Coordinates of C-alpha atoms in Angstrom, one line a residue:
Chain A
M1 CA 90.4 314.6 4.0
T2 CA 93.7 313.1 5.1
L3 CA 94.0 311.8 1.6
L4 CA 93.6 315.6 0.2
T5 CA 96.3 316.7 2.7
I6 CA 98.7 313.8 1.8
L7 CA 98.4 314.7 -1.9
L8 CA 98.6 318.5 -1.3
L9 CA 101.9 317.8 0.5
A10 CA 103.2 315.5 -2.3
G11 CA 102.5 318.5 -4.4
I12 CA 104.5 320.9 -2.4
T13 CA 107.5 318.5 -2.0
F14 CA 107.9 317.6 -5.7
G15 CA 106.9 321.4 -6.7
T16 CA 110.0 322.5 -4.7
R17 CA 112.4 319.7 -6.2
Y18 CA 111.0 320.0 -9.9
L19 CA 110.5 324.0 -10.0
F20 CA 114.1 324.8 -11.3
L21 CA 114.8 321.5 -13.3
E22 CA 111.9 323.1 -15.8
G23 CA 114.0 324.8 -18.4
R24 CA 111.0 327.1 -19.7
L25 CA 110.7 328.7 -16.2
P26 CA 111.6 332.4 -16.7
V27 CA 112.2 332.8 -12.8
R28 CA 115.9 333.6 -12.0
L29 CA 116.7 333.9 -8.2
G30 CA 118.9 337.0 -7.2
P31 CA 122.0 336.5 -5.1
N32 CA 120.4 337.8 -2.1
L33 CA 117.5 335.3 -2.3
R34 CA 120.0 332.4 -3.0
L35 CA 122.1 333.6 0.1
L36 CA 119.0 333.5 2.2
L37 CA 117.9 330.0 1.1
S38 CA 121.6 328.7 1.6
Y39 CA 120.7 328.8 5.5
S40 CA 117.3 327.1 4.8
G41 CA 118.8 323.5 5.2
P42 CA 120.8 323.9 8.5
S43 CA 118.2 326.1 10.0
V44 CA 115.2 323.9 9.3
L45 CA 117.1 320.9 10.4
A46 CA 118.5 322.6 13.7
A47 CA 114.9 323.7 14.2
I48 CA 113.5 320.1 14.2
L49 CA 116.3 318.6 16.0
A50 CA 116.7 320.8 19.3
P51 CA 113.3 320.2 20.6
I52 CA 113.9 316.5 20.2
L53 CA 117.1 316.8 22.5
L54 CA 115.9 319.3 25.0
V55 CA 112.1 319.0 25.5
R56 CA 110.9 316.1 27.5
S57 CA 107.0 315.9 28.5
E58 CA 106.8 319.4 27.6
Q59 CA 109.5 320.7 29.8
L60 CA 112.9 322.0 29.1
D61 CA 115.4 319.4 30.3
L62 CA 119.1 320.5 30.6
S63 CA 119.7 318.1 33.3
L64 CA 123.0 316.0 33.2
S65 CA 120.5 313.1 33.5
N66 CA 119.0 313.6 29.8
P67 CA 120.6 310.9 27.7
Y68 CA 119.8 312.9 24.6
L69 CA 122.1 315.6 25.6
W70 CA 125.1 313.2 26.2
G71 CA 124.2 311.6 22.8
A72 CA 124.2 314.8 21.0
A73 CA 127.4 315.8 22.6
A74 CA 129.1 312.5 21.3
A75 CA 127.4 313.0 18.0
V76 CA 128.6 316.6 17.7
T77 CA 132.0 315.7 18.6
A78 CA 132.1 312.7 16.1
A79 CA 130.7 314.9 13.3
Y80 CA 133.1 317.8 13.9
K81 CA 136.1 315.5 14.0
T82 CA 135.1 312.7 11.4
G83 CA 132.4 314.6 9.0
N84 CA 131.4 311.0 8.6
I85 CA 127.5 310.4 8.8
Y86 CA 128.0 306.7 10.2
W87 CA 130.3 307.7 12.9
T88 CA 128.4 310.3 13.9
I89 CA 125.1 308.1 14.3
G90 CA 127.3 305.4 15.8
A91 CA 128.8 307.3 18.5
G92 CA 125.6 309.4 19.3
M93 CA 123.6 306.1 19.7
L94 CA 126.1 304.2 21.8
V95 CA 126.5 307.1 24.3
F96 CA 122.8 307.7 24.3
I97 CA 122.0 303.9 25.0
A98 CA 125.0 303.8 27.4
V99 CA 124.0 306.8 29.5
G100 CA 120.2 305.6 29.2
Q101 CA 121.1 302.3 30.8
L102 CA 123.0 304.0 33.6
I103 CA 120.7 306.4 34.5
Chain B
M1 CA 123.8 303.6 -2.6
L2 CA 123.3 300.5 -0.2
P3 CA 124.8 302.3 2.9
L4 CA 122.4 305.2 2.3
S5 CA 119.6 303.1 1.7
L6 CA 120.3 301.7 5.5
A7 CA 120.8 305.3 6.6
V8 CA 117.0 305.7 6.2
L9 CA 116.2 302.9 8.1
P10 CA 115.6 304.5 11.5
W11 CA 113.8 307.2 9.5
G12 CA 111.4 304.7 7.8
I13 CA 110.8 302.7 11.0
L14 CA 110.1 305.6 13.2
F15 CA 107.8 307.3 10.7
G16 CA 105.8 304.1 10.1
S17 CA 105.3 303.6 13.6
L18 CA 104.8 307.3 14.6
A19 CA 102.1 307.5 11.9
V20 CA 99.9 304.3 12.7
Q21 CA 100.5 305.3 16.7
R22 CA 99.1 308.8 16.0
G23 CA 95.9 307.5 14.5
F24 CA 96.7 307.3 10.6
S25 CA 95.5 304.0 8.9
W26 CA 98.4 301.8 7.6
L27 CA 97.3 303.0 4.1
E28 CA 97.4 306.4 4.7
A29 CA 101.1 306.1 6.5
Q30 CA 102.1 304.2 3.2
L31 CA 100.7 306.6 1.0
F32 CA 102.8 309.4 2.8
S33 CA 106.2 307.7 1.9
G34 CA 104.9 306.7 -1.5
V35 CA 103.9 310.0 -2.8
I36 CA 105.5 312.6 -0.5
F37 CA 109.0 310.7 0.0
G38 CA 110.7 313.2 2.3
G39 CA 111.8 312.2 6.1
A40 CA 111.6 315.5 7.8
V41 CA 108.7 316.7 6.2
Q42 CA 106.5 313.5 6.7
I43 CA 107.5 313.3 10.3
V44 CA 106.6 317.0 11.0
T45 CA 103.5 317.0 9.2
V46 CA 102.3 313.7 10.7
E47 CA 102.5 315.2 14.1
L48 CA 100.9 318.5 13.1
I49 CA 97.9 317.0 11.3
A50 CA 97.3 314.5 14.6
D51 CA 97.6 317.5 16.7
N52 CA 94.6 319.0 14.7
S53 CA 96.8 321.9 13.1
S54 CA 95.0 323.9 10.3
L55 CA 95.6 322.7 6.8
L56 CA 97.4 326.2 6.0
T57 CA 99.7 325.7 8.8
V58 CA 100.5 322.0 7.7
L59 CA 101.0 323.0 4.2
F60 CA 103.1 326.3 4.8
T61 CA 105.3 324.3 7.3
A62 CA 105.9 321.7 4.4
F63 CA 106.9 324.5 2.2
I64 CA 109.2 325.8 4.6
I65 CA 111.0 322.3 5.1
S66 CA 111.1 321.5 1.5
S67 CA 112.5 325.2 0.7
R68 CA 116.1 323.8 0.6
H69 CA 115.0 321.8 -2.6
F70 CA 115.2 324.8 -4.7
L71 CA 118.7 325.2 -4.1
Y72 CA 119.2 321.6 -5.4
G73 CA 117.0 322.2 -8.5
L74 CA 119.2 325.4 -9.0
S75 CA 122.3 323.6 -8.8
L76 CA 121.2 320.7 -11.1
R77 CA 119.2 323.1 -13.7
E78 CA 122.1 323.3 -16.0
R79 CA 122.7 319.7 -16.6
L80 CA 118.8 318.3 -16.2
S81 CA 116.8 321.1 -17.8
P82 CA 117.7 320.1 -21.3
Q83 CA 116.8 316.7 -20.8
P84 CA 113.3 315.0 -21.8
L85 CA 110.4 315.5 -19.6
R86 CA 110.4 312.0 -18.5
W87 CA 114.0 312.5 -16.8
R88 CA 113.3 315.7 -15.3
L89 CA 109.9 314.3 -13.8
S90 CA 111.6 311.0 -12.5
L91 CA 114.8 312.6 -11.1
G92 CA 113.0 315.5 -9.9
F93 CA 110.6 313.3 -7.8
L94 CA 113.2 311.5 -6.6
L95 CA 115.6 314.4 -5.8
T96 CA 116.1 314.1 -1.8
D97 CA 119.1 315.1 0.2
E98 CA 120.5 311.9 -0.4
L99 CA 120.4 311.7 -4.0
F100 CA 121.8 315.4 -4.1
A101 CA 124.6 314.6 -2.0
L102 CA 125.5 312.0 -4.4
S103 CA 125.1 314.4 -7.3
G104 CA 128.4 316.4 -6.4
H105 CA 130.5 314.6 -9.0
R106 CA 131.5 317.1 -11.7
R107 CA 130.2 314.5 -14.5
A108 CA 127.0 313.5 -12.4
Y109 CA 124.1 313.2 -14.9
L110 CA 126.3 313.8 -18.0
G111 CA 125.3 310.9 -20.5
K112 CA 122.8 308.3 -20.5
L113 CA 124.6 306.1 -18.2
R114 CA 125.0 308.6 -15.7
L115 CA 121.4 309.6 -15.9
Y116 CA 120.4 305.7 -15.3
Y117 CA 122.7 305.8 -12.2
G118 CA 121.0 308.6 -10.7
L119 CA 117.7 306.9 -11.4
A120 CA 118.8 303.9 -9.9
A121 CA 120.4 305.4 -6.6
G122 CA 117.0 307.5 -6.3
G123 CA 115.0 304.4 -7.0
S124 CA 116.8 302.5 -4.4
F125 CA 116.2 305.2 -1.8
Y126 CA 112.6 305.2 -2.8
L127 CA 112.2 301.3 -2.3
A128 CA 114.0 301.4 0.9
W129 CA 112.1 304.3 2.4
N130 CA 108.9 302.7 1.7
L131 CA 110.1 299.0 2.8
W132 CA 111.4 300.7 6.1
T133 CA 107.9 302.7 6.4
F134 CA 106.0 299.2 5.8
V135 CA 108.3 297.7 8.6
G136 CA 107.5 300.7 10.8
I137 CA 104.0 300.5 10.3
V138 CA 103.9 296.7 11.2
A139 CA 106.1 297.0 14.2
G140 CA 104.2 300.3 15.2
A141 CA 101.1 298.5 15.3
S142 CA 102.3 295.5 17.7
L143 CA 104.8 297.1 19.7
P144 CA 103.1 300.3 21.0
D145 CA 106.3 301.6 22.8
L146 CA 108.7 301.5 19.7
T147 CA 108.6 305.3 19.8
D148 CA 110.3 305.2 23.3
L149 CA 113.1 303.1 22.2
G150 CA 115.3 306.2 21.0
L151 CA 114.6 305.9 17.5
D152 CA 113.9 309.7 17.8
F153 CA 117.6 310.0 18.9
A154 CA 118.7 308.4 15.7
I155 CA 116.8 310.9 13.9
A156 CA 118.4 313.6 15.9
A157 CA 121.9 312.0 15.2
T158 CA 121.3 311.9 11.7
F159 CA 120.4 315.7 11.6
I160 CA 123.6 316.4 13.7
A161 CA 125.6 314.4 11.1
L162 CA 124.1 316.5 8.2
V163 CA 124.3 320.0 10.0
V164 CA 127.4 320.0 12.0
P165 CA 130.0 319.6 8.9
G166 CA 128.3 322.0 7.1
I167 CA 128.9 324.8 9.8
K168 CA 131.9 326.5 8.2
S169 CA 131.3 330.2 8.7
L170 CA 130.0 332.4 11.7
A171 CA 126.9 333.1 9.7
T172 CA 126.0 329.4 9.4
L173 CA 126.7 328.7 13.2
A174 CA 124.6 331.9 13.9
A175 CA 121.7 330.4 11.9
V176 CA 122.0 327.1 13.5
L177 CA 122.0 328.4 17.1
T178 CA 119.2 330.7 16.4
A179 CA 116.9 328.2 15.0
A180 CA 117.8 325.7 17.7
T181 CA 117.0 328.3 20.6
A182 CA 114.0 329.7 19.0
S183 CA 112.4 326.3 18.0
V184 CA 112.7 325.3 21.6
I185 CA 111.1 328.3 23.0
F186 CA 108.3 327.9 20.5
T187 CA 107.8 324.3 21.3
L188 CA 107.6 325.1 25.2
W189 CA 104.8 327.7 24.2
H190 CA 102.9 325.3 22.2
F191 CA 102.9 327.6 19.1
E192 CA 101.8 326.2 16.1
L193 CA 103.8 328.0 13.5
G194 CA 106.8 327.5 15.6
L195 CA 108.8 325.6 13.4
I196 CA 108.3 328.0 10.5
C197 CA 109.2 331.0 12.6
A198 CA 112.2 329.5 14.1
A199 CA 113.6 328.7 10.5
L200 CA 112.7 331.9 9.0
L201 CA 114.2 333.8 11.7
A202 CA 117.3 331.5 11.7
M203 CA 117.7 332.3 7.8
M204 CA 117.5 335.8 8.5
V205 CA 120.2 336.0 11.1
G206 CA 122.4 333.9 8.9
Y207 CA 121.9 336.3 6.3
T208 CA 122.4 339.3 8.4
V209 CA 125.6 337.7 9.8
N210 CA 126.9 336.9 6.2
K211 CA 126.4 340.7 5.3
L212 CA 127.9 342.2 8.4
S213 CA 130.9 340.1 8.5
G214 CA 131.5 340.9 4.8
K215 CA 131.5 344.6 5.8
W216 CA 133.9 344.0 8.7
G217 CA 136.3 342.3 6.2
G218 CA 136.1 338.9 8.2
G219 CA 134.2 335.8 8.2
S220 CA 133.4 334.2 4.8

């Protein structure tokens, strides 16, 4: 069962990557669907990301003792200022670990 | 390409250890990375399967997470669709966010040499992803608390690095904030289709804000 699920998942990820590389595909996406899809990346990533930061043991944790929030604040600042993936991860991890040690 | 192969390190290790700790065999865990080859989709679906979600939820969630790939395929279509099948299949399989990020060069994939470069870059991510997964599987089996070490924060930080610099319009900002808020609420509700609904809702908000801001003459 798990094996079948894995293979089906592989079919989905490969299908979405390969679909438009196939030249004979007659499908064209209209400008509205393209516009909608252009928000897919940031929306999916934000939807995965937010609960990692804010939900601790099934509770909303907006307290100042949540190291994930401090780390995220540092990462957002670094991402905004530098736009560089390594600075962002580095600054975020540093603050996350430092705050985690202090609390 | 080496720095990008290192960037998938926390992902691979987290995925491998997470899969083993959620009751998957090491073979299943390695197979996820071997045939699916996608960071977000693997981590999310492993959790869903372990929580006994229905097959339809698992597949539909994977489809929504992967839907951004349609755009990658579309933007490379002109260059890659005339290529022979073996190039389309191999580069299509390897077309991750990372490979697409390297495909921005105006001459990418033009000519044999650049096709081979794409294949080498994509292939090296593939090898790195599978190697780190294997390390995660081994580490997860021997260090049961690995997921508490903050690897999940490393994932979050990677996502922040991917999302924040891309927020260049009010519409994208609205989409990101909607997705984050809705997703947190749905998670607290234990809503199985939460990720799908949050992402779709956010896409519609982004779309609407874009259309409205165009109408008002502001925004981009």
